[in-house]
Every structure is written in structure tokens, then in C-alpha cells.
């Protein structure tokens, strides 16, 4: 009998589900867009009802016509967004609009900047596990914002707070258990090799959230499970009936979406590439980019989140770097350029990034250049248009473009687009990790929407001067969530075995040695742009 698992991924803009074989082959995929509200600058909100209904639709589509007996497990992943429910389990507004459908503060919401500054000023020891500074994208600053700004409307009426991945397993099973991944990475829950995991009561009391300590932290999680462990009694009767699946089908403890991408990536093998987990950097590239590195020992890296024990691969320490805007930044650069509207009309169904790549190849040929990389000699981009997540860990940093002219044609857009693709955030993170002790990284594995762009992939290899492994099964995040379902079903002996058994094969993209010197020079310009921005700030303030 063929065995299948269902993986469900809730990204920033859509819900996706996949039917995945036990060999890691994706058989069916379904996608549903989800709604985002932005009632004020830097406010981004979503609806848990909208997301769950989209999950139901996608799961039903991918399992249609499949014998429920062959579906052995389900896994969920999602963005690390904050969900608020009232005491009856209904959506509770986190929005200044008061609309209860707007009950999720999205990961990229930056409303809690003041609260993050206040928490960081206290210099709690727990912050050493998040690179030295709490990020305003994490949950405790957002919780503090809700208590400070919406106490009567939200805080006093809340029954449960969930990280979005844990909300999904609660909806599927009725169990209020939380994932070690979400709590360790975004909620300051502590896990170590040599001690029992747990909440830091003093931290919550010190920052002004002491009331969450009540009743053994029941509002934010008193039962914590390892990723992939079985949640409750599996699918509840009502949800199973809705989905057309067996009641009790095992549901795996969830992961944050980028971490699910790490699971799907780290088991991918390729000729000539070291397969040790600690030799690999996982790039999960979408609206933002997450950089995943694991090690056998804790490595503290300034400005990089972690080390988090067992947050992704059991028994290994995870460091998580990231860029707050990558795919979103490329879209912004393209869509705000004067040439975009006319170009979009002209190219029809051709993807705009594919068209711009063609323009770049033509420009390089016309100018007698052996590589398109050399088109950006005079154009440089500092990419922090939505702040810097790591390694500077400053959400107030802004973006910059050096080398602008009066030109407004599509060739000018193509060059600025290329300079943005070349932005050296990943290299900056890699070098910071290496200085702290992550010296074994010898390859990059990549997944997400941007991995469909050949120019982006080759540029990442060139900029980092490392080979990139592109999995043949490109939906690594969905694969990772399906691996969680396989682990909940005990189909493999452990999660590491599942990662390697379902990881599949990949294609290697090697760095272009002709561009190494060029990118070394541009990287120096990149670092100089950071120094200049810091100096300008000091002068103005």
C-alpha cells in the first residue's frame, strides 16, 4: 500500500497543502491566498478564521480521491505570527479597528518597536539566546504592546495566545500543546542539554507581563512538545469529518515555516557535497529570507538569533539569521520604478523577473561583458528597507541605493534590480556566523519562491562564493511539514532519519570564479554603506 503524508504551510500571503509520499515526492498541491490588513504604517494583521478555512480547503483538495487509510499523518507549519483568542476560543481583535477578524499580528508587523527597546534596556540574561537583543518581530514585545495599548479591548478578555503554527494544531486536534520550536525561537522559552526546559518567570515579571505566569503560563503554553511528536489524540472527530479523513490521524507538533523549510532542505543530498547537517546553511527565501545553521554545541553569535536547543533538529543547536525583506524588497524595487507600468503591459504573461534577466543578458552582451554581474559597477544597494534582522539587529535601519541617475527606462530598472539581487546580506550573516565559530559551513541549500529565479540562485552562489544545492523537489517547506506528520505516525525511527529518507536529491550550482574578485570589492562597498549610515545617524542625533 502506498503511504502518504499531508503537509500544510501557512506563509505570509497564502496557505498551501501537499500530499507527499513516504519517499518525499510531492503528489498534489493546493494553494489559497489569505487576506492581510494594514490599518496603519508598520501594522500587518490577518484572520485566524480566514487562515484555518483556507487550510481546510487546501487539505480537502489534495486528498480528494485518496483512500484515507493511506494517509498516515499530517504536519503544519506557519509564520511566527501572534494569534489572540477570547475565553471561548473565538477570534479577539488585536487591531485598532476593533474588527475581531483581525486577530493575528503578522510576523512582519513592527508596531512594538518601543516595547522591544524597553525590554532590551533591561538586559535580561535570556536575551543572550536571541543574539543579545529581542526583535520587535518576536512575541513578547507584541504581547507587551497589547497590554499597554489594548488592555481593555484585548488583554483583559484574552483566553489563549498562540503562535500561528500551534494555533493550527489546536484547531486540528483540540490540544493546547505548544511546539518547542515556536516557544524557544519567538517566546523566550529556554531549552538546554543539561537542564529541564521552561519559562523564565523572572523575565515576564521584569518586563511587565507577570500576569502570564498565572496558572502555570496556561494562556501561552503549559504543555510543550518537540517538533514532530504526536499532538493529543490526532485529528478530532469533527475536523476529520470535514476533511474526509480518519479521526485520530496523527498530527505532528508544528514548526515555524522557515524551520520546516530547514527540515525539508537538510536531508537533500548532492554529488560532491558534504551531507553533515552542520556543514550546511539553509536559505528559505520568500517575502523575507531565513538563514538556518545547526551545530552540535551552542554558538552565540551577536545579532543572530539563537542558539536554540532542539528547535529544529533534535539534539542540535540552531542559529537563525534573516533578512526582513527579500522577495518583498525585489517586488518593491520593481513596482515603484517609473518603467514598470509600461514594461508590465508590454511583456504580457512573461514573469517580470524573467524579463529583467533577459534585459540584463542583452545589456551585458551589448557592452561586451562576460557576466551580467559586472553591470552594477556603479550601482550599490543597502537592502534594509524594512530594518535589519541580522546581524546588525536594528529594525530602524533604512535602505539605500548608491549610483542613481536621471535614467528611467527598463534598462535602468534591470540594473537596479540586479544590484538588489546582489545585496550582500547573506554573506554578511555567513561571515558573522564564521567569526563566532560556525566554521564548518561549506554549502548553501535553498528553497522558497525566489529559488525559481536562476539569476537569484547563481548570484547567491557568486556572492557567498559557496556552492548552492537546489533540491529537485523544490517545495522544501511543504516537504518539511509532511516530515512532521511522518514523525507523528512513527513511520521513521526518528526525525533525523525522516529528514534523510525524504530529503531527495539536488542539483549543484557552483560559484562563478570569474566574478570572485568583483564581488569581494562590492562587499567592501556594502560594508562601507553600513558604516556611512551609522555615521550619518550619529551626526543627526
Coordinates of C-alpha atoms in Angstrom, one line a residue:
X1 CA 0.0 0.0 0.0
X2 CA 1.3 3.4 -0.9
X3 CA 1.7 5.7 2.1
X4 CA 1.1 9.4 2.1
X5 CA 1.5 12.3 4.5
X6 CA -0.1 15.8 4.3
X7 CA 2.0 18.9 4.8
X8 CA 0.3 22.3 5.3
X9 CA 2.3 25.5 5.1
X10 CA 0.9 28.9 6.0
X11 CA 3.1 31.6 4.5
X12 CA 2.8 35.4 4.6
X13 CA 0.4 35.6 1.6
X14 CA -1.1 32.1 1.1
X15 CA -1.9 28.7 2.5
X16 CA -0.5 25.7 0.7
X17 CA -1.1 22.0 1.3
X18 CA 0.7 19.0 -0.3
X19 CA 0.1 15.3 -0.5
X20 CA 3.6 13.7 0.0
X21 CA 4.8 10.2 -0.5
X22 CA 7.0 8.4 2.1
X23 CA 9.9 8.9 -0.3
X24 CA 9.4 12.6 -0.2
X25 CA 7.8 13.1 -3.6
X26 CA 5.0 15.7 -3.8
X27 CA 2.0 14.3 -5.5
X28 CA -0.7 17.0 -5.2
X29 CA -0.5 20.7 -4.2
X30 CA -3.3 23.2 -3.5
X31 CA -2.9 27.0 -2.8
X32 CA -5.3 29.6 -1.3
X33 CA -4.5 33.2 -0.9
X34 CA -5.1 34.8 2.5
X35 CA -6.0 38.3 3.4
X36 CA -3.7 40.9 5.2
X37 CA -4.8 44.2 6.6
X38 CA -2.5 47.2 7.2
X39 CA -4.6 49.7 9.2
X40 CA -1.6 51.9 10.0
X41 CA 2.0 52.2 9.0
X42 CA 4.0 49.1 10.1
X43 CA 0.8 47.3 11.2
X44 CA 0.1 44.0 9.5
X45 CA -2.8 41.8 10.6
X46 CA -4.5 38.6 9.5
X47 CA -7.5 36.5 10.4
X48 CA -7.2 33.0 12.1
X49 CA -10.7 32.1 10.7
X50 CA -9.6 33.0 7.1
X51 CA -6.4 31.0 7.5
X52 CA -8.0 27.9 9.0
X53 CA -10.8 27.9 6.4
X54 CA -8.1 28.1 3.7
X55 CA -6.2 25.2 5.3
X56 CA -9.4 23.1 5.2
X57 CA -10.0 23.9 1.5
X58 CA -6.4 23.1 0.6
X59 CA -6.3 19.8 2.5
X60 CA -9.6 18.6 1.1
X61 CA -8.3 19.4 -2.4
X62 CA -5.0 17.4 -2.1
X63 CA -6.6 14.3 -0.5
X64 CA -9.6 14.2 -2.9
X65 CA -9.8 10.7 -4.4
X66 CA -7.2 9.3 -2.0
X67 CA -8.0 6.4 0.3
X68 CA -8.0 7.9 3.9
X69 CA -6.3 4.7 5.1
X70 CA -3.2 5.6 3.1
X71 CA -2.8 9.0 4.8
X72 CA -0.8 8.3 7.9
X73 CA 0.0 11.7 9.3
X74 CA -0.4 15.5 8.9
X75 CA 2.0 18.3 9.7
X76 CA 1.6 22.0 10.0
X77 CA 4.0 24.9 9.7
X78 CA 3.2 28.7 9.6
X79 CA 4.7 32.1 10.0
X80 CA 5.7 33.1 13.6
X81 CA 2.6 35.4 14.0
X82 CA 0.7 36.1 17.2
X83 CA -2.9 34.8 17.4
X84 CA -5.3 36.1 20.1
X85 CA -8.5 34.2 21.1
X86 CA -11.1 35.1 23.7
X87 CA -12.1 32.9 26.7
X88 CA -14.5 30.9 24.4
X89 CA -11.8 30.3 21.8
X90 CA -13.1 32.9 19.3
X91 CA -11.0 35.4 17.4
X92 CA -10.2 38.5 19.5
X93 CA -9.2 41.7 17.8
X94 CA -5.5 42.9 18.0
X95 CA -6.3 45.8 15.7
X96 CA -7.1 49.5 16.4
X97 CA -10.1 48.9 14.1
X98 CA -11.7 46.6 16.7
X99 CA -12.5 44.1 14.0
X100 CA -12.4 40.6 15.6
X101 CA -11.4 39.0 12.3
X102 CA -8.2 40.9 12.6
X103 CA -6.9 38.8 15.4
X104 CA -3.4 38.0 14.2
X105 CA -0.3 40.3 14.5
X106 CA 1.7 39.2 11.5
X107 CA 5.4 38.4 12.0
X108 CA 6.4 41.4 9.9
X109 CA 4.4 43.9 12.0
X110 CA 6.6 46.5 13.6
X111 CA 4.2 48.2 15.9
X112 CA 6.1 47.0 19.0
X113 CA 9.3 49.0 18.5
X114 CA 9.0 50.9 21.8
X115 CA 8.3 47.8 23.7
X116 CA 11.3 46.0 22.2
X117 CA 13.5 48.9 23.2
X118 CA 12.2 48.8 26.8
X119 CA 12.8 45.0 27.0
X120 CA 16.3 45.3 25.6
X121 CA 17.2 48.1 28.0
X122 CA 16.6 45.7 30.9
X123 CA 19.4 43.4 29.5
X124 CA 17.8 40.1 30.8
X125 CA 20.2 37.1 30.6
X126 CA 17.6 35.3 28.5
X127 CA 18.4 37.7 25.6
X128 CA 21.7 36.1 25.0
X129 CA 19.8 33.4 23.2
X130 CA 18.4 35.9 20.7
X131 CA 21.7 37.5 19.6
X132 CA 21.7 39.9 22.5
X133 CA 18.5 41.8 21.5
X134 CA 14.9 40.9 21.4
X135 CA 13.4 41.6 18.0
X136 CA 10.2 43.5 17.6
X137 CA 9.1 40.7 15.3
X138 CA 9.1 38.3 18.3
X139 CA 6.1 37.7 20.5
X140 CA 6.9 39.2 23.9
X141 CA 7.2 42.8 22.6
X142 CA 3.9 42.3 20.8
X143 CA 2.3 40.9 23.9
X144 CA 3.5 43.9 25.9
X145 CA 2.1 46.2 23.2
X146 CA -1.3 44.6 23.5
X147 CA -1.2 45.0 27.3
X148 CA -0.1 48.7 27.1
X149 CA -2.2 49.8 24.2
X150 CA -5.3 47.5 24.1
X151 CA -5.7 46.4 27.7
X152 CA -9.5 46.7 27.9
X153 CA -10.2 45.7 24.3
X154 CA -7.9 42.7 24.1
X155 CA -5.7 41.9 27.1
X156 CA -8.4 41.7 29.7
X157 CA -10.5 39.4 27.5
X158 CA -7.9 37.0 26.2
X159 CA -8.2 33.3 26.8
X160 CA -5.3 32.0 24.7
X161 CA -2.4 33.3 22.8
X162 CA -0.9 31.1 20.2
X163 CA 2.0 31.2 17.8
X164 CA 0.2 30.6 14.5
X165 CA 1.8 27.1 13.9
X166 CA 0.4 26.0 17.3
X167 CA -3.0 27.5 16.6
X168 CA -3.3 25.2 13.6
X169 CA -2.6 22.0 15.6
X170 CA -5.1 23.2 18.2
X171 CA -7.7 23.6 15.5
X172 CA -6.9 20.2 14.1
X173 CA -6.9 18.3 17.4
X174 CA -8.3 20.4 20.2
X175 CA -5.0 20.1 22.1
X176 CA -3.5 23.3 23.6
X177 CA 0.1 21.9 23.5
X178 CA 2.8 24.2 22.1
X179 CA 5.8 23.5 19.9
X180 CA 9.2 23.8 21.4
X181 CA 10.3 25.4 18.1
X182 CA 7.9 28.3 18.4
X183 CA 8.3 28.9 22.1
X184 CA 12.1 28.7 22.1
X185 CA 12.6 30.8 19.0
X186 CA 10.0 33.5 19.4
X187 CA 8.7 33.5 23.1
X188 CA 12.0 33.3 25.1
X189 CA 11.2 29.8 26.4
X190 CA 14.6 28.2 27.3
X191 CA 15.8 24.7 26.4
X192 CA 19.3 23.3 27.2
X193 CA 21.1 20.0 27.0
X194 CA 21.8 19.8 30.7
X195 CA 18.5 21.1 32.3
X196 CA 14.8 20.9 32.0
X197 CA 13.2 23.3 29.6
X198 CA 11.0 26.0 30.9
X199 CA 9.7 29.6 31.1
X200 CA 11.6 32.3 32.8
X201 CA 9.2 33.6 35.4
X202 CA 11.5 36.5 36.4
X203 CA 11.8 37.7 32.8
X204 CA 8.0 38.0 32.4
X205 CA 7.6 39.7 35.7
X206 CA 10.5 42.1 35.0
X207 CA 9.2 43.2 31.6
X208 CA 5.6 43.8 32.9
X209 CA 3.9 40.6 31.7
X210 CA 3.9 38.9 35.1
X211 CA 0.2 38.1 34.8
X212 CA 1.0 35.5 32.1
X213 CA 2.8 33.5 34.8
X214 CA -0.6 32.8 36.5
X215 CA -1.9 29.2 36.3
X216 CA 1.4 27.8 35.0
X217 CA 1.5 30.0 31.9
X218 CA -1.7 28.5 30.7
X219 CA -2.5 31.3 28.3
X220 CA 0.7 30.9 26.4
X221 CA 1.6 27.2 26.9
X222 CA 1.9 24.9 29.9
X223 CA 2.4 21.7 27.8
X224 CA 5.4 21.9 25.4
X225 CA 6.2 19.2 22.8
X226 CA 9.1 18.5 20.5
X227 CA 8.6 19.1 16.8
X228 CA 7.1 16.1 15.1
X229 CA 5.8 14.5 18.3
X230 CA 2.2 13.5 18.2
X231 CA -0.3 16.2 19.2
X232 CA -3.1 15.0 21.5
X233 CA -5.2 12.2 20.0
X234 CA -4.7 13.2 16.4
X235 CA -7.4 14.7 14.2
X236 CA -10.6 15.4 16.1
X237 CA -13.8 13.8 15.0
X238 CA -15.3 17.0 13.7
X239 CA -12.2 18.1 11.7
X240 CA -11.7 14.6 10.3
X241 CA -15.3 14.5 9.1
X242 CA -14.9 17.9 7.5
X243 CA -11.7 16.8 5.7
X244 CA -12.9 13.3 4.8
X245 CA -10.0 11.7 6.8
X246 CA -9.8 9.2 9.6
X247 CA -10.4 10.6 13.1
X248 CA -7.3 10.1 15.1
X249 CA -5.0 10.5 12.1
X250 CA -1.7 11.6 13.8
X251 CA -0.8 15.3 13.7
X252 CA 2.8 16.3 14.3
X253 CA 3.8 19.1 16.6
X254 CA 4.3 22.1 14.4
X255 CA 7.3 24.2 13.2
X256 CA 7.7 27.8 12.1
X257 CA 7.6 27.9 8.3
X258 CA 11.3 28.6 7.8
X259 CA 12.2 25.8 10.2
X260 CA 10.0 23.4 8.2
X261 CA 12.0 24.5 5.2
X262 CA 15.2 23.6 7.1
X263 CA 13.8 20.1 7.7
X264 CA 13.0 19.7 4.0
X265 CA 16.4 21.0 2.9
X266 CA 18.9 19.5 5.3
X267 CA 18.3 15.9 4.1
X268 CA 18.8 16.7 0.5
X269 CA 21.9 15.0 -1.0
X270 CA 24.0 16.0 -4.0
X271 CA 27.2 14.7 -5.6
X272 CA 30.4 16.2 -4.1
X273 CA 28.5 18.0 -1.2
X274 CA 29.1 17.2 2.4
X275 CA 25.9 15.9 3.9
X276 CA 26.6 16.6 7.6
X277 CA 23.9 18.8 8.9
X278 CA 26.4 21.2 10.5
X279 CA 28.1 21.8 7.1
X280 CA 25.0 23.3 5.6
X281 CA 23.3 26.7 5.6
X282 CA 19.6 26.6 4.7
X283 CA 18.2 29.6 2.9
X284 CA 14.4 29.8 3.0
X285 CA 13.7 32.6 0.5
X286 CA 10.2 34.2 0.2
X287 CA 8.8 37.5 1.4
X288 CA 11.8 37.5 3.8
X289 CA 14.8 35.2 4.0
X290 CA 15.7 33.0 6.9
X291 CA 19.2 31.5 7.3
X292 CA 19.4 28.3 9.2
X293 CA 22.6 26.8 10.6
X294 CA 22.9 23.9 13.2
X295 CA 25.7 22.7 15.3
X296 CA 26.5 20.1 18.0
X297 CA 27.3 22.8 20.5
X298 CA 25.8 26.2 21.4
X299 CA 27.4 29.0 19.3
X300 CA 26.5 32.5 20.5
X301 CA 26.5 35.0 17.6
X302 CA 25.9 38.7 18.0
X303 CA 22.9 39.9 16.1
X304 CA 21.9 36.3 15.1
X305 CA 19.0 34.5 16.9
X306 CA 19.8 31.5 19.0
X307 CA 21.4 29.2 19.8
X308 CA 18.2 27.3 20.2
X309 CA 18.4 23.8 21.5
X310 CA 16.4 21.1 19.6
X311 CA 14.3 23.8 18.0
X312 CA 14.6 22.3 14.5
X313 CA 16.8 19.1 14.6
X314 CA 16.6 17.3 17.9
X315 CA 19.8 17.4 19.9
X316 CA 21.3 20.1 17.8
X317 CA 21.6 23.8 18.4
X318 CA 20.1 26.2 15.8
X319 CA 21.2 29.7 14.8
X320 CA 18.8 31.7 12.8
X321 CA 19.8 34.7 10.8
X322 CA 17.5 36.6 8.5
X323 CA 16.6 39.5 6.2
X324 CA 13.3 41.1 6.9
X325 CA 12.6 41.8 3.2
X326 CA 13.9 40.0 0.2
X327 CA 11.1 38.9 -2.2
X328 CA 9.1 41.8 -0.9
X329 CA 12.0 44.2 -1.5
X330 CA 12.5 43.0 -5.1
X331 CA 8.8 43.5 -5.7
X332 CA 9.1 47.0 -4.2
X333 CA 12.1 47.9 -6.3
X334 CA 10.5 46.7 -9.5
X335 CA 7.0 48.0 -9.0
X336 CA 7.9 51.5 -7.8
X337 CA 10.2 52.2 -10.8
X338 CA 8.9 54.6 -13.5
X339 CA 9.4 52.0 -16.2
X340 CA 7.4 49.3 -14.5
X341 CA 3.9 50.1 -15.7
X342 CA 4.8 50.4 -19.4
X343 CA 7.0 47.3 -19.2
X344 CA 4.3 45.2 -17.5
X345 CA 1.9 46.0 -20.2
X346 CA 4.4 45.1 -22.9
X347 CA 5.6 41.7 -21.6
X348 CA 2.2 40.1 -21.1
X349 CA 2.4 36.7 -19.3
X350 CA 6.2 36.7 -19.0
X351 CA 7.2 36.9 -15.4
X352 CA 8.7 40.4 -14.8
X353 CA 11.9 39.0 -13.1
X354 CA 12.5 36.6 -16.1
X355 CA 12.1 39.6 -18.5
X356 CA 14.5 41.7 -16.5
X357 CA 17.0 38.8 -16.5
X358 CA 16.7 38.8 -20.3
X359 CA 17.3 42.5 -20.4
X360 CA 20.4 42.1 -18.3
X361 CA 21.8 39.4 -20.6
X362 CA 21.2 41.7 -23.6
X363 CA 22.9 44.7 -21.9
X364 CA 25.9 42.6 -20.9
X365 CA 26.2 41.3 -24.5
X366 CA 25.9 44.8 -26.0
X367 CA 28.6 46.1 -23.6
X368 CA 31.0 43.2 -24.3
X369 CA 30.8 42.0 -20.6
X370 CA 31.4 38.3 -20.0
X371 CA 29.0 38.3 -17.0
X372 CA 25.9 40.3 -16.1
X373 CA 27.3 40.7 -12.6
X374 CA 29.6 43.5 -14.0
X375 CA 26.7 45.7 -14.9
X376 CA 26.4 47.0 -11.4
X377 CA 29.9 48.5 -11.1
X378 CA 28.4 51.9 -10.2
X379 CA 25.2 50.8 -8.5
X380 CA 25.0 49.5 -5.0
X381 CA 22.1 48.7 -2.7
X382 CA 21.8 48.5 1.1
X383 CA 18.8 46.3 1.4
X384 CA 17.3 47.1 4.8
X385 CA 14.2 48.8 3.6
X386 CA 12.3 47.1 6.4
X387 CA 15.0 47.2 9.0
X388 CA 17.9 44.8 9.7
X389 CA 17.1 41.5 11.4
X390 CA 20.6 40.2 11.5
X391 CA 23.5 40.6 12.0
X392 CA 23.1 44.3 12.9
X393 CA 19.8 43.6 14.6
X394 CA 18.5 47.1 14.1
X395 CA 14.9 47.3 12.9
X396 CA 15.2 51.1 12.4
X397 CA 17.9 50.8 9.7
X398 CA 16.7 52.0 6.3
X399 CA 17.6 51.1 2.8
X400 CA 19.9 52.9 0.4
X401 CA 20.7 53.0 -3.3
X402 CA 24.0 54.5 -4.4
X403 CA 24.5 55.3 -8.1
X404 CA 21.2 56.7 -9.2
X405 CA 20.9 58.7 -12.4
X406 CA 18.2 60.5 -14.3
X407 CA 17.5 57.5 -16.4
X408 CA 14.1 56.0 -16.0
X409 CA 14.0 53.3 -18.7
X410 CA 13.7 49.5 -18.4
X411 CA 17.5 49.1 -18.7
X412 CA 17.9 51.3 -15.6
X413 CA 15.3 49.2 -13.8
X414 CA 17.1 46.0 -14.7
X415 CA 20.4 47.2 -13.3
X416 CA 18.9 48.4 -10.1
X417 CA 17.1 45.1 -9.8
X418 CA 20.4 43.2 -10.3
X419 CA 22.1 45.3 -7.7
X420 CA 19.3 44.5 -5.2
X421 CA 19.7 40.8 -6.0
X422 CA 23.4 41.2 -5.3
X423 CA 22.8 42.8 -1.9
X424 CA 25.3 41.1 0.5
X425 CA 23.1 40.3 3.5
X426 CA 23.6 36.5 3.3
X427 CA 27.4 37.0 3.0
X428 CA 27.3 39.4 6.0
X429 CA 25.4 36.8 8.1
X430 CA 27.7 34.0 6.9
X431 CA 30.8 35.9 7.9
X432 CA 29.3 36.8 11.3
X433 CA 28.5 33.1 12.0
X434 CA 32.0 32.1 11.0
X435 CA 33.6 34.6 13.3
X436 CA 31.6 33.1 16.2
X437 CA 32.5 29.5 15.5
X438 CA 30.3 28.2 12.6
X439 CA 33.4 27.3 10.6
X440 CA 32.1 24.1 9.0
X441 CA 29.6 25.6 6.6
X442 CA 30.6 24.6 3.1
X443 CA 27.4 24.7 1.1
X444 CA 24.1 26.5 0.9
X445 CA 20.7 24.8 0.4
X446 CA 17.9 27.0 -1.0
X447 CA 14.2 26.9 -1.2
X448 CA 11.2 29.2 -1.4
X449 CA 9.7 31.3 -4.2
X450 CA 13.0 33.0 -5.2
X451 CA 14.6 29.6 -5.9
X452 CA 12.6 29.6 -9.1
X453 CA 14.7 32.5 -10.3
X454 CA 18.0 31.2 -11.9
X455 CA 19.7 34.6 -11.7
X456 CA 18.9 34.9 -8.0
X457 CA 20.4 31.4 -7.3
X458 CA 23.6 31.9 -9.3
X459 CA 24.1 35.3 -7.7
X460 CA 23.8 33.9 -4.2
X461 CA 26.5 31.3 -5.1
X462 CA 28.7 34.0 -6.6
X463 CA 28.2 36.5 -3.7
X464 CA 28.8 33.9 -1.0
X465 CA 31.5 32.0 -3.0
X466 CA 29.9 28.7 -2.0
X467 CA 28.1 26.0 -4.0
X468 CA 24.4 26.0 -3.8
X469 CA 22.3 22.9 -3.7
X470 CA 18.9 23.3 -5.3
X471 CA 16.6 20.4 -4.4
X472 CA 14.8 18.7 -7.3
X473 CA 11.7 18.7 -5.1
X474 CA 11.5 22.4 -4.8
X475 CA 8.7 22.7 -2.2
X476 CA 11.0 22.1 0.7
X477 CA 8.7 23.8 3.3
X478 CA 5.8 21.6 2.4
X479 CA 8.1 18.6 2.5
X480 CA 9.3 19.7 6.0
X481 CA 5.7 19.9 7.3
X482 CA 4.9 16.5 5.8
X483 CA 8.0 15.1 7.6
X484 CA 6.4 16.3 10.9
X485 CA 3.3 14.1 10.0
X486 CA 5.5 11.2 9.3
X487 CA 7.3 11.5 12.6
X488 CA 3.9 11.8 14.5
X489 CA 2.9 8.5 12.8
X490 CA 6.2 6.9 13.9
X491 CA 6.9 5.9 10.3
X492 CA 10.6 6.6 10.7
X493 CA 12.8 5.8 13.8
X494 CA 13.3 9.5 14.5
X495 CA 13.2 12.9 12.9
X496 CA 16.8 12.8 11.6
X497 CA 16.0 9.5 9.8
X498 CA 12.9 11.1 8.3
X499 CA 14.9 14.1 7.1
X500 CA 17.4 11.9 5.3
X501 CA 14.8 9.4 4.0
X502 CA 12.5 12.1 2.5
X503 CA 15.1 14.7 1.6
X504 CA 15.7 13.6 -2.0
X505 CA 18.4 14.7 -4.4
X506 CA 19.6 18.2 -5.5
X507 CA 21.4 20.0 -8.3
X508 CA 24.7 21.8 -7.5
X509 CA 25.2 25.4 -8.7
X510 CA 28.8 26.4 -8.4
X511 CA 30.1 29.9 -7.9
X512 CA 31.5 31.6 -11.0
X513 CA 35.2 32.0 -10.3
X514 CA 35.4 34.9 -12.8
X515 CA 33.3 37.1 -10.5
X516 CA 35.0 36.4 -7.2
X517 CA 37.3 39.5 -7.2
X518 CA 34.4 41.7 -8.3
X519 CA 32.1 40.6 -5.5
X520 CA 34.8 41.0 -2.9
X521 CA 35.2 44.6 -4.0
X522 CA 31.4 45.2 -3.9
X523 CA 31.2 43.6 -0.5
X524 CA 33.6 46.2 0.8
X525 CA 31.3 48.9 -0.6
X526 CA 28.4 47.1 1.1
X527 CA 30.1 47.3 4.5
X528 CA 31.1 50.9 3.9
X529 CA 27.5 51.8 3.2
X530 CA 26.6 50.4 6.7
X531 CA 29.5 52.5 8.3
X532 CA 28.3 55.6 6.5
X533 CA 24.7 55.1 7.6
X534 CA 25.8 54.7 11.2
X535 CA 27.9 57.8 10.9
X536 CA 25.1 59.9 9.4
X537 CA 22.8 58.8 12.2
X538 CA 25.4 59.9 14.8
X539 CA 25.8 63.3 13.1
X540 CA 22.0 63.9 13.0
X541 CA 21.2 62.7 16.5

